Short mmCIF file of C-alpha atoms in Angstrom, two decimals:
data_model
loop_
_atom_site.label_atom_id
_atom_site.label_comp_id
_atom_site.label_asym_id
_atom_site.label_seq_id
_atom_site.Cartn_x
_atom_site.Cartn_y
_atom_site.Cartn_z
CA MET A 1 3.44 -2.42 23.08
CA SER A 2 0.27 -4.36 22.15
CA ASP A 3 0.12 -7.91 20.85
CA SER A 4 -1.51 -6.59 17.59
CA VAL A 5 1.94 -7.02 16.13
CA LEU A 6 4.15 -9.90 17.24
CA TYR A 7 7.89 -9.47 17.40
CA GLU A 8 10.68 -12.08 17.37
CA GLU A 9 14.41 -11.83 16.91
CA ARG A 10 15.77 -15.04 15.37
CA ALA A 11 19.51 -15.79 15.77
CA THR A 12 21.40 -16.62 12.70
CA ARG A 13 24.17 -19.27 12.44
CA ASN A 14 26.86 -16.60 12.44
CA GLY A 15 25.63 -14.73 15.48
CA MET A 16 23.52 -11.98 13.83
CA LYS A 17 19.75 -11.42 14.26
CA ILE A 18 16.75 -11.35 11.91
CA GLY A 19 13.88 -9.20 13.16
CA VAL A 20 10.45 -10.70 12.46
CA ALA A 21 7.32 -8.60 12.69
CA THR A 22 3.98 -10.34 12.23
CA LEU A 23 0.75 -8.34 11.87
CA ASN A 24 -1.48 -10.18 14.31
CA ALA A 25 -5.21 -9.53 13.46
CA PRO A 26 -6.17 -12.35 11.20
CA GLN A 27 -9.85 -11.96 12.05
CA THR A 28 -9.71 -8.64 10.16
CA LEU A 29 -7.32 -9.86 7.54
CA ASN A 30 -4.56 -8.02 9.34
CA GLY A 31 -6.04 -4.61 8.69
CA LEU A 32 -3.71 -1.97 9.94
CA SER A 33 -4.87 -0.07 13.00
CA LEU A 34 -3.38 3.08 14.50
CA ASP A 35 -2.00 0.96 17.37
CA MET A 36 -0.33 -1.53 14.95
CA ALA A 37 1.19 1.30 12.90
CA ARG A 38 2.67 3.02 15.96
CA SER A 39 4.07 -0.21 17.36
CA LEU A 40 5.60 -1.21 14.05
CA ALA A 41 7.21 2.11 13.49
CA HIS A 42 8.71 2.04 16.95
CA ARG A 43 10.20 -1.46 16.51
CA LEU A 44 11.46 -0.69 12.98
CA ASN A 45 13.29 2.17 14.44
CA GLU A 46 14.85 0.08 17.18
CA TRP A 47 15.98 -2.66 14.70
CA ALA A 48 17.47 0.03 12.33
CA GLN A 49 19.72 1.17 15.22
CA ASP A 50 20.62 -2.39 16.41
CA PRO A 51 23.88 -3.34 14.72
CA GLU A 52 23.24 -7.01 15.21
CA VAL A 53 19.95 -6.95 13.26
CA VAL A 54 20.86 -7.57 9.67
CA LEU A 55 17.42 -8.12 8.10
CA VAL A 56 13.79 -7.41 8.93
CA LEU A 57 10.97 -9.65 7.89
CA LEU A 58 7.39 -8.33 7.71
CA GLN A 59 4.50 -10.79 7.42
CA GLY A 60 0.86 -11.30 8.35
CA ALA A 61 -0.74 -13.85 10.69
CA GLY A 62 -2.92 -16.59 9.21
CA ASP A 63 -3.09 -17.82 5.65
CA LYS A 64 -5.52 -15.44 4.07
CA ALA A 65 -3.86 -12.09 3.94
CA PHE A 66 -0.71 -10.07 4.57
CA CYS A 67 -2.80 -6.99 5.15
CA ALA A 68 -6.10 -6.19 3.49
CA GLY A 69 -6.40 -2.50 4.41
CA GLY A 70 -6.63 -0.02 7.15
CA ASP A 71 -8.81 0.60 10.20
CA LEU A 72 -12.05 1.36 8.37
CA HIS A 73 -14.21 0.80 11.49
CA GLY A 74 -12.18 3.13 13.63
CA LEU A 75 -12.22 5.87 10.92
CA TYR A 76 -15.92 5.47 10.44
CA ARG A 77 -16.63 5.95 14.18
CA SER A 78 -14.33 9.14 14.18
CA MET A 79 -16.19 10.53 11.25
CA ARG A 80 -19.57 9.93 12.96
CA GLU A 81 -18.37 11.49 16.20
CA THR A 82 -17.00 14.63 14.57
CA ALA A 83 -19.62 15.12 11.81
CA GLY A 84 -20.08 18.82 10.96
CA GLN A 85 -17.03 19.97 12.88
CA GLY A 86 -14.54 20.07 10.00
CA ALA A 87 -11.62 17.82 9.10
CA TRP A 88 -9.20 19.15 11.71
CA ALA A 89 -11.57 18.26 14.51
CA ASN A 90 -11.19 14.54 13.68
CA VAL A 91 -8.20 13.87 15.93
CA TYR A 92 -8.24 10.21 15.25
CA ALA A 93 -8.11 10.57 11.40
CA ARG A 94 -5.33 13.18 11.77
CA GLU A 95 -3.27 10.76 13.82
CA PHE A 96 -4.12 7.64 11.84
CA PHE A 97 -3.14 9.02 8.43
CA GLU A 98 -0.04 10.77 9.80
CA VAL A 99 1.23 7.67 11.61
CA GLU A 100 0.43 5.39 8.66
CA TYR A 101 2.03 7.60 6.04
CA ARG A 102 5.14 8.08 8.20
CA LEU A 103 5.40 4.31 8.64
CA ASP A 104 4.99 3.81 4.92
CA TYR A 105 7.75 6.35 4.23
CA GLN A 106 10.03 4.79 6.88
CA ILE A 107 9.70 1.39 5.07
CA HIS A 108 10.56 3.09 1.79
CA THR A 109 13.71 4.63 3.20
CA TYR A 110 14.66 1.85 5.62
CA PRO A 111 18.51 1.37 5.98
CA LYS A 112 18.51 -2.38 6.08
CA PRO A 113 17.06 -5.11 3.92
CA LEU A 114 13.28 -5.43 4.58
CA LEU A 115 11.61 -8.53 3.27
CA CYS A 116 7.73 -8.37 2.95
CA TRP A 117 5.81 -11.58 2.56
CA GLY A 118 2.79 -10.48 0.45
CA HIS A 119 0.84 -13.78 0.70
CA GLY A 120 -2.91 -13.73 0.20
CA TYR A 121 -4.71 -10.39 0.11
CA VAL A 122 -2.63 -7.22 -0.04
CA MET A 123 -5.05 -4.37 -0.36
CA GLY A 124 -5.00 -0.63 0.27
CA GLY A 125 -3.02 -0.06 3.51
CA GLY A 126 -1.32 -3.38 2.87
CA ILE A 127 0.04 -2.05 -0.45
CA GLY A 128 1.38 0.93 1.50
CA LEU A 129 3.30 -1.38 3.81
CA MET A 130 4.58 -3.76 1.15
CA MET A 131 5.58 -1.29 -1.64
CA GLY A 132 8.39 0.31 0.16
CA ALA A 133 10.09 -2.94 1.16
CA SER A 134 13.44 -3.71 -0.50
CA HIS A 135 12.39 -7.29 -1.15
CA ARG A 136 8.68 -7.86 -2.01
CA VAL A 137 7.70 -11.46 -2.21
CA VAL A 138 4.36 -12.89 -3.52
CA SER A 139 2.95 -16.42 -3.41
CA GLU A 140 0.71 -18.26 -5.89
CA HIS A 141 -2.27 -17.04 -3.70
CA SER A 142 -1.41 -13.35 -3.63
CA ARG A 143 -4.11 -10.93 -4.72
CA LEU A 144 -3.13 -7.23 -4.79
CA GLY A 145 -5.18 -4.14 -5.29
CA MET A 146 -6.20 -0.57 -4.50
CA PRO A 147 -10.06 -0.94 -4.01
CA GLU A 148 -10.68 2.53 -2.69
CA VAL A 149 -13.21 3.41 -5.41
CA SER A 150 -15.54 1.08 -3.72
CA ILE A 151 -15.40 2.80 -0.31
CA GLY A 152 -15.22 6.44 -1.44
CA LEU A 153 -11.61 7.18 -0.51
CA PHE A 154 -8.82 7.09 -3.07
CA PRO A 155 -5.64 5.11 -3.63
CA ASP A 156 -3.50 6.66 -0.91
CA VAL A 157 -0.54 5.32 1.16
CA GLY A 158 1.64 6.67 -1.60
CA GLY A 159 -0.55 5.21 -4.24
CA SER A 160 -0.38 8.39 -6.33
CA TRP A 161 3.38 7.92 -6.57
CA LEU A 162 3.19 4.14 -7.12
CA LEU A 163 0.42 4.12 -9.70
CA ASN A 164 2.21 6.76 -11.81
CA ARG A 165 5.24 4.43 -12.12
CA MET A 166 3.37 1.42 -13.54
CA PRO A 167 3.73 0.58 -17.18
CA GLY A 168 1.98 2.94 -19.57
CA SER A 169 -1.39 3.96 -18.24
CA THR A 170 -2.15 0.80 -16.31
CA GLY A 171 -1.88 2.56 -12.97
CA LEU A 172 -4.72 4.91 -13.83
CA PHE A 173 -6.86 1.99 -14.88
CA LEU A 174 -6.23 0.21 -11.57
CA ALA A 175 -6.99 3.43 -9.58
CA LEU A 176 -10.34 3.97 -11.30
CA THR A 177 -11.46 0.31 -11.23
CA GLY A 178 -9.96 -1.20 -8.22
CA ALA A 179 -9.04 -4.19 -10.24
CA GLN A 180 -7.22 -6.97 -8.34
CA LEU A 181 -3.85 -8.37 -9.69
CA ASN A 182 -2.74 -11.93 -9.56
CA THR A 183 0.83 -13.07 -8.87
CA SER A 184 1.89 -12.70 -12.49
CA ASP A 185 0.46 -9.22 -12.92
CA ALA A 186 2.01 -8.11 -9.63
CA PHE A 187 5.45 -8.46 -11.36
CA PHE A 188 4.21 -6.78 -14.49
CA ALA A 189 2.92 -3.80 -12.58
CA GLY A 190 6.12 -3.48 -10.52
CA LEU A 191 4.60 -4.50 -7.22
CA ALA A 192 6.53 -7.64 -6.60
CA ASP A 193 10.26 -8.73 -6.88
CA PHE A 194 10.24 -12.40 -6.04
CA HIS A 195 7.89 -15.45 -6.13
CA VAL A 196 7.93 -18.13 -3.37
CA ARG A 197 5.31 -20.89 -3.06
CA HIS A 198 3.24 -20.66 0.11
CA ALA A 199 4.37 -24.27 1.03
CA ASP A 200 8.12 -23.18 0.61
CA TRP A 201 7.89 -20.10 2.81
CA PRO A 202 8.96 -21.87 6.11
CA ALA A 203 11.97 -23.38 4.30
CA LEU A 204 12.90 -19.91 2.86
CA VAL A 205 12.83 -18.46 6.38
CA GLU A 206 15.01 -21.22 7.80
CA SER A 207 17.44 -20.83 4.91
CA LEU A 208 17.93 -17.15 5.91
CA LEU A 209 19.32 -18.25 9.29
CA ASP A 210 22.17 -20.01 7.43
CA GLN A 211 23.29 -17.06 5.41
CA PRO A 212 26.79 -15.53 6.11
CA TRP A 213 25.33 -12.13 6.98
CA ALA A 214 27.64 -9.14 7.14
CA GLY A 215 27.56 -7.67 10.66
CA PRO A 216 28.62 -4.29 12.08
CA ARG A 217 32.32 -4.85 11.22
CA GLY A 218 31.45 -5.96 7.74
CA GLY A 219 33.33 -9.20 7.85
CA ALA A 220 36.84 -10.23 7.08
CA ASP A 221 36.72 -9.32 3.45
CA THR A 222 34.85 -6.02 3.93
CA ASP A 223 36.25 -2.61 4.54
CA ALA A 224 34.74 -1.67 7.88
CA LYS A 225 35.01 2.00 7.04
CA ASP A 226 32.59 1.49 4.17
CA SER A 227 29.12 1.85 5.90
CA PHE A 228 27.45 0.72 2.64
CA ALA A 229 29.27 -2.58 2.30
CA PRO A 230 27.19 -4.60 4.88
CA ARG A 231 23.92 -3.40 3.33
CA SER A 232 24.99 -4.21 -0.22
CA ILE A 233 26.30 -7.64 0.92
CA ASN A 234 23.10 -8.47 2.87
CA ASP A 235 20.87 -7.36 0.03
CA GLY A 236 22.74 -9.72 -2.25
CA LEU A 237 22.57 -12.65 0.17
CA LEU A 238 18.81 -12.11 0.60
CA ARG A 239 18.34 -11.95 -3.15
CA ARG A 240 20.33 -15.13 -3.64
CA ALA A 241 18.20 -17.00 -1.06
CA LEU A 242 15.03 -15.80 -2.72
CA ILE A 243 16.01 -16.68 -6.19
CA ALA A 244 17.01 -20.21 -4.94
CA MET A 245 13.47 -20.78 -3.79
CA GLU A 246 11.75 -19.47 -7.04
CA PRO A 247 9.50 -21.92 -8.70
CA SER A 248 10.89 -23.25 -12.03
CA GLU A 249 7.56 -22.92 -13.80
CA THR A 250 7.11 -19.68 -15.85
CA LEU A 251 4.14 -17.45 -14.80
CA GLU A 252 1.54 -17.08 -17.55
CA PRO A 253 0.75 -13.51 -18.37
CA GLY A 254 -2.01 -12.13 -16.22
CA PRO A 255 -5.07 -10.14 -17.54
CA LEU A 256 -3.44 -6.65 -16.93
CA ARG A 257 -0.53 -7.62 -19.09
CA GLN A 258 -2.67 -9.41 -21.66
CA HIS A 259 -4.85 -6.30 -22.05
CA SER A 260 -2.18 -3.61 -21.49
CA PHE A 261 -2.19 -2.36 -25.07
CA MET A 262 -5.90 -1.74 -24.95
CA ILE A 263 -5.85 -0.28 -21.45
CA ASN A 264 -3.12 2.21 -22.57
CA ASN A 265 -5.25 3.25 -25.48
CA LEU A 266 -8.29 3.67 -23.23
CA CYS A 267 -6.45 5.63 -20.34
CA SER A 268 -3.83 7.63 -22.10
CA GLY A 269 -5.92 10.78 -22.74
CA THR A 270 -6.48 13.81 -20.54
CA ARG A 271 -10.24 13.90 -20.53
CA LEU A 272 -11.62 11.97 -17.66
CA ASP A 273 -15.07 11.77 -19.03
CA GLU A 274 -13.82 10.03 -22.20
CA ILE A 275 -11.74 7.68 -20.22
CA HIS A 276 -14.49 6.87 -17.89
CA ALA A 277 -16.83 6.15 -20.89
CA ASP A 278 -14.33 3.96 -22.55
CA ILE A 279 -13.88 1.88 -19.42
CA ALA A 280 -17.55 1.76 -18.81
CA ALA A 281 -18.04 0.16 -22.28
CA LEU A 282 -16.06 -2.88 -21.01
CA ALA A 283 -18.88 -3.81 -18.59
CA ASP A 284 -20.10 -6.60 -21.03
CA HIS A 285 -16.68 -7.62 -22.22
CA ALA A 286 -16.02 -11.30 -22.79
CA ASP A 287 -13.07 -11.18 -20.46
CA PRO A 288 -14.47 -11.42 -16.87
CA TRP A 289 -11.53 -9.53 -15.33
CA LEU A 290 -12.13 -6.55 -17.67
CA ALA A 291 -15.94 -6.71 -17.11
CA LYS A 292 -15.61 -6.76 -13.38
CA ALA A 293 -13.21 -3.88 -13.40
CA ALA A 294 -15.67 -1.74 -15.43
CA ARG A 295 -18.65 -2.71 -13.28
CA THR A 296 -16.73 -1.92 -10.08
CA MET A 297 -15.93 1.49 -11.36
CA LEU A 298 -19.48 2.07 -12.39
CA ALA A 299 -20.75 0.98 -8.95
CA GLY A 300 -18.03 2.96 -7.13
CA SER A 301 -17.80 6.54 -6.07
CA PRO A 302 -17.75 9.18 -8.91
CA GLY A 303 -15.90 11.44 -6.55
CA THR A 304 -13.17 8.87 -5.94
CA VAL A 305 -12.83 8.57 -9.74
CA ARG A 306 -12.32 12.31 -10.15
CA LEU A 307 -10.05 12.66 -7.12
CA ALA A 308 -7.78 9.74 -7.98
CA PHE A 309 -7.45 11.07 -11.57
CA THR A 310 -6.63 14.53 -10.36
CA LEU A 311 -3.97 13.34 -7.90
CA LEU A 312 -2.29 11.24 -10.47
CA GLN A 313 -2.16 14.15 -12.91
CA ARG A 314 -0.95 16.72 -10.32
CA LEU A 315 1.57 14.53 -8.62
CA ARG A 316 3.20 12.93 -11.61
CA GLN A 317 6.62 14.57 -11.16
CA ARG A 318 6.54 15.04 -7.36
CA SER A 319 8.78 13.26 -4.86
CA LEU A 320 7.48 10.47 -2.68
CA ALA A 321 7.46 12.83 0.36
CA ASP A 322 5.49 15.46 -1.53
CA VAL A 323 2.99 12.78 -2.55
CA PHE A 324 2.39 11.76 1.02
CA ARG A 325 1.89 15.35 2.06
CA ALA A 326 -0.68 15.97 -0.74
CA GLU A 327 -2.44 12.61 0.10
CA TYR A 328 -2.61 13.62 3.72
CA VAL A 329 -4.62 16.77 2.89
CA ALA A 330 -6.82 14.79 0.49
CA ALA A 331 -7.43 12.06 3.07
CA LEU A 332 -8.52 14.48 5.72
CA ALA A 333 -10.85 16.25 3.22
CA ALA A 334 -12.29 12.80 2.39
CA THR A 335 -13.43 12.48 6.03
CA VAL A 336 -15.77 15.45 5.72
CA HIS A 337 -16.40 16.13 1.95
CA GLY A 338 -16.27 12.80 0.21
CA ASP A 339 -18.09 9.51 0.23
CA PHE A 340 -15.71 7.79 2.61
CA ALA A 341 -18.13 7.39 5.51
CA GLU A 342 -21.04 6.27 3.20
CA GLY A 343 -18.85 3.77 1.43
CA ILE A 344 -17.74 2.21 4.74
CA ARG A 345 -21.35 2.23 5.92
CA ALA A 346 -22.66 0.36 2.85
CA LEU A 347 -19.81 -2.18 2.92
CA LEU A 348 -18.99 -2.78 6.51
CA ILE A 349 -21.57 -1.31 8.85
CA ASP A 350 -25.06 -1.89 7.35
CA LYS A 351 -23.67 -4.20 4.68
CA ASP A 352 -26.47 -3.29 2.23
CA LYS A 353 -23.89 -2.69 -0.46
CA ARG A 354 -25.96 0.19 -1.73
CA PRO A 355 -23.96 3.31 -1.18
CA ARG A 356 -25.68 6.63 -1.92
CA TRP A 357 -22.84 8.54 -3.52
CA ASN A 358 -22.72 12.32 -3.33
CA PRO A 359 -21.91 13.55 -6.04
CA ALA A 360 -23.90 10.86 -7.85
CA THR A 361 -22.35 11.26 -11.25
CA LEU A 362 -18.86 12.02 -12.68
CA ALA A 363 -20.27 15.21 -14.32
CA GLU A 364 -21.26 16.49 -10.84
CA ALA A 365 -17.85 15.53 -9.48
CA GLY A 366 -16.18 18.13 -11.77
CA GLU A 367 -12.84 19.91 -11.76
CA VAL A 368 -14.20 22.70 -9.54
CA TRP A 369 -15.64 20.27 -6.98
CA VAL A 370 -12.48 18.35 -6.55
CA GLN A 371 -10.42 21.48 -5.52
CA LYS A 372 -11.67 21.14 -1.89
CA PHE A 373 -9.43 18.09 -1.51
CA PHE A 374 -6.30 20.24 -1.91
CA GLN A 375 -7.13 22.83 0.81
CA GLU A 376 -5.18 22.45 4.02
CA PRO A 377 -7.63 22.17 6.89
CA TRP A 378 -5.34 23.08 9.86
CA PRO A 379 -4.92 26.76 11.18
CA SER A 380 -2.59 28.79 9.00
CA HIS A 381 0.02 29.23 11.73
CA LEU A 382 0.67 25.52 11.88
CA PRO A 383 3.08 23.71 9.60
CA HIS A 384 2.05 20.67 7.54
CA PRO A 385 2.04 17.58 9.93
CA LEU A 386 4.33 15.80 7.47
CA ALA A 387 6.48 18.89 6.74
CA ASP A 388 9.67 17.13 7.94
CA LEU A 389 9.18 14.05 5.79
CA GLY A 390 12.17 13.51 3.54
CA ALA A 391 14.11 16.25 5.29
#
């Protein structure tokens, strides 16, 4: 295994172990590569089967970010190398999205408490890793978001499931604008469970070593035949330790919560052109957060706006596994039909920040145009690569 993810097993006072996984690419804000995703999935599986591991802790190296996205440079190279050959010819993209989505689903369904330290930037692929954790912790410096509208992708990694479960129509607003959330709004949107100050994080980790974790035999007061008893006990112990470290100050409402009534009114309709126009009208709003959100949408990919809206509509009642399957098809389509390569070029390769979107307007990115993102690109005799997810 590579050192792109660092692993440690810390012994607790009562003889159990805490598995610690640290995304180790601070120079890229811990952007998730294919190698990192494979490594993490393998180790999480080992820890799930190790009866002495009572808790998994997932964090990022450095002080700037937990994980600020995925491997955009690698995906860009793969799109350039396979241009004109069709989505299924892009082996790297096929593997990257399959491994990443499987890892995200693995975290959502993990059989042991999984604590994610969402300090600093948590964007795109980082949201995918954090959202399935059983205990999601933010610091005063956390900034969360799904900024895919600016790179011509769409809020994937289960985003179509997550955004549909946010209060009112706030998820749609975030999908279309890529607006960032502060610590307070992370709680309002349902993206965080606990708040720990950055300076208190080392003390929190040390306190976890002192907890009376329930091991494979469940402890003296636990029925060893009840396989759920250790999990429920350890969930409770972790929750108690996190609550003990919560700051006493109440968080002030963030801009998403402050403007949620207006956002619900703007985004509750079924006509995307009207929603788009209403959000665009906020570009000169007195609140800088709203104004930036509107301007980001207007500068972003019209195709992403259409695709994100369509996915949220179509997948509203679907299971998490079904959402990942649909997003996998859409992500592969984005490597050949959408603005994904152009968005990466403008932001990270040439860095001119002047993407030439195609289609250039929302009217051109219509309901017929978006259908290509729902067509499976693999040969008809092959099953969906994620067919077994949730089985």
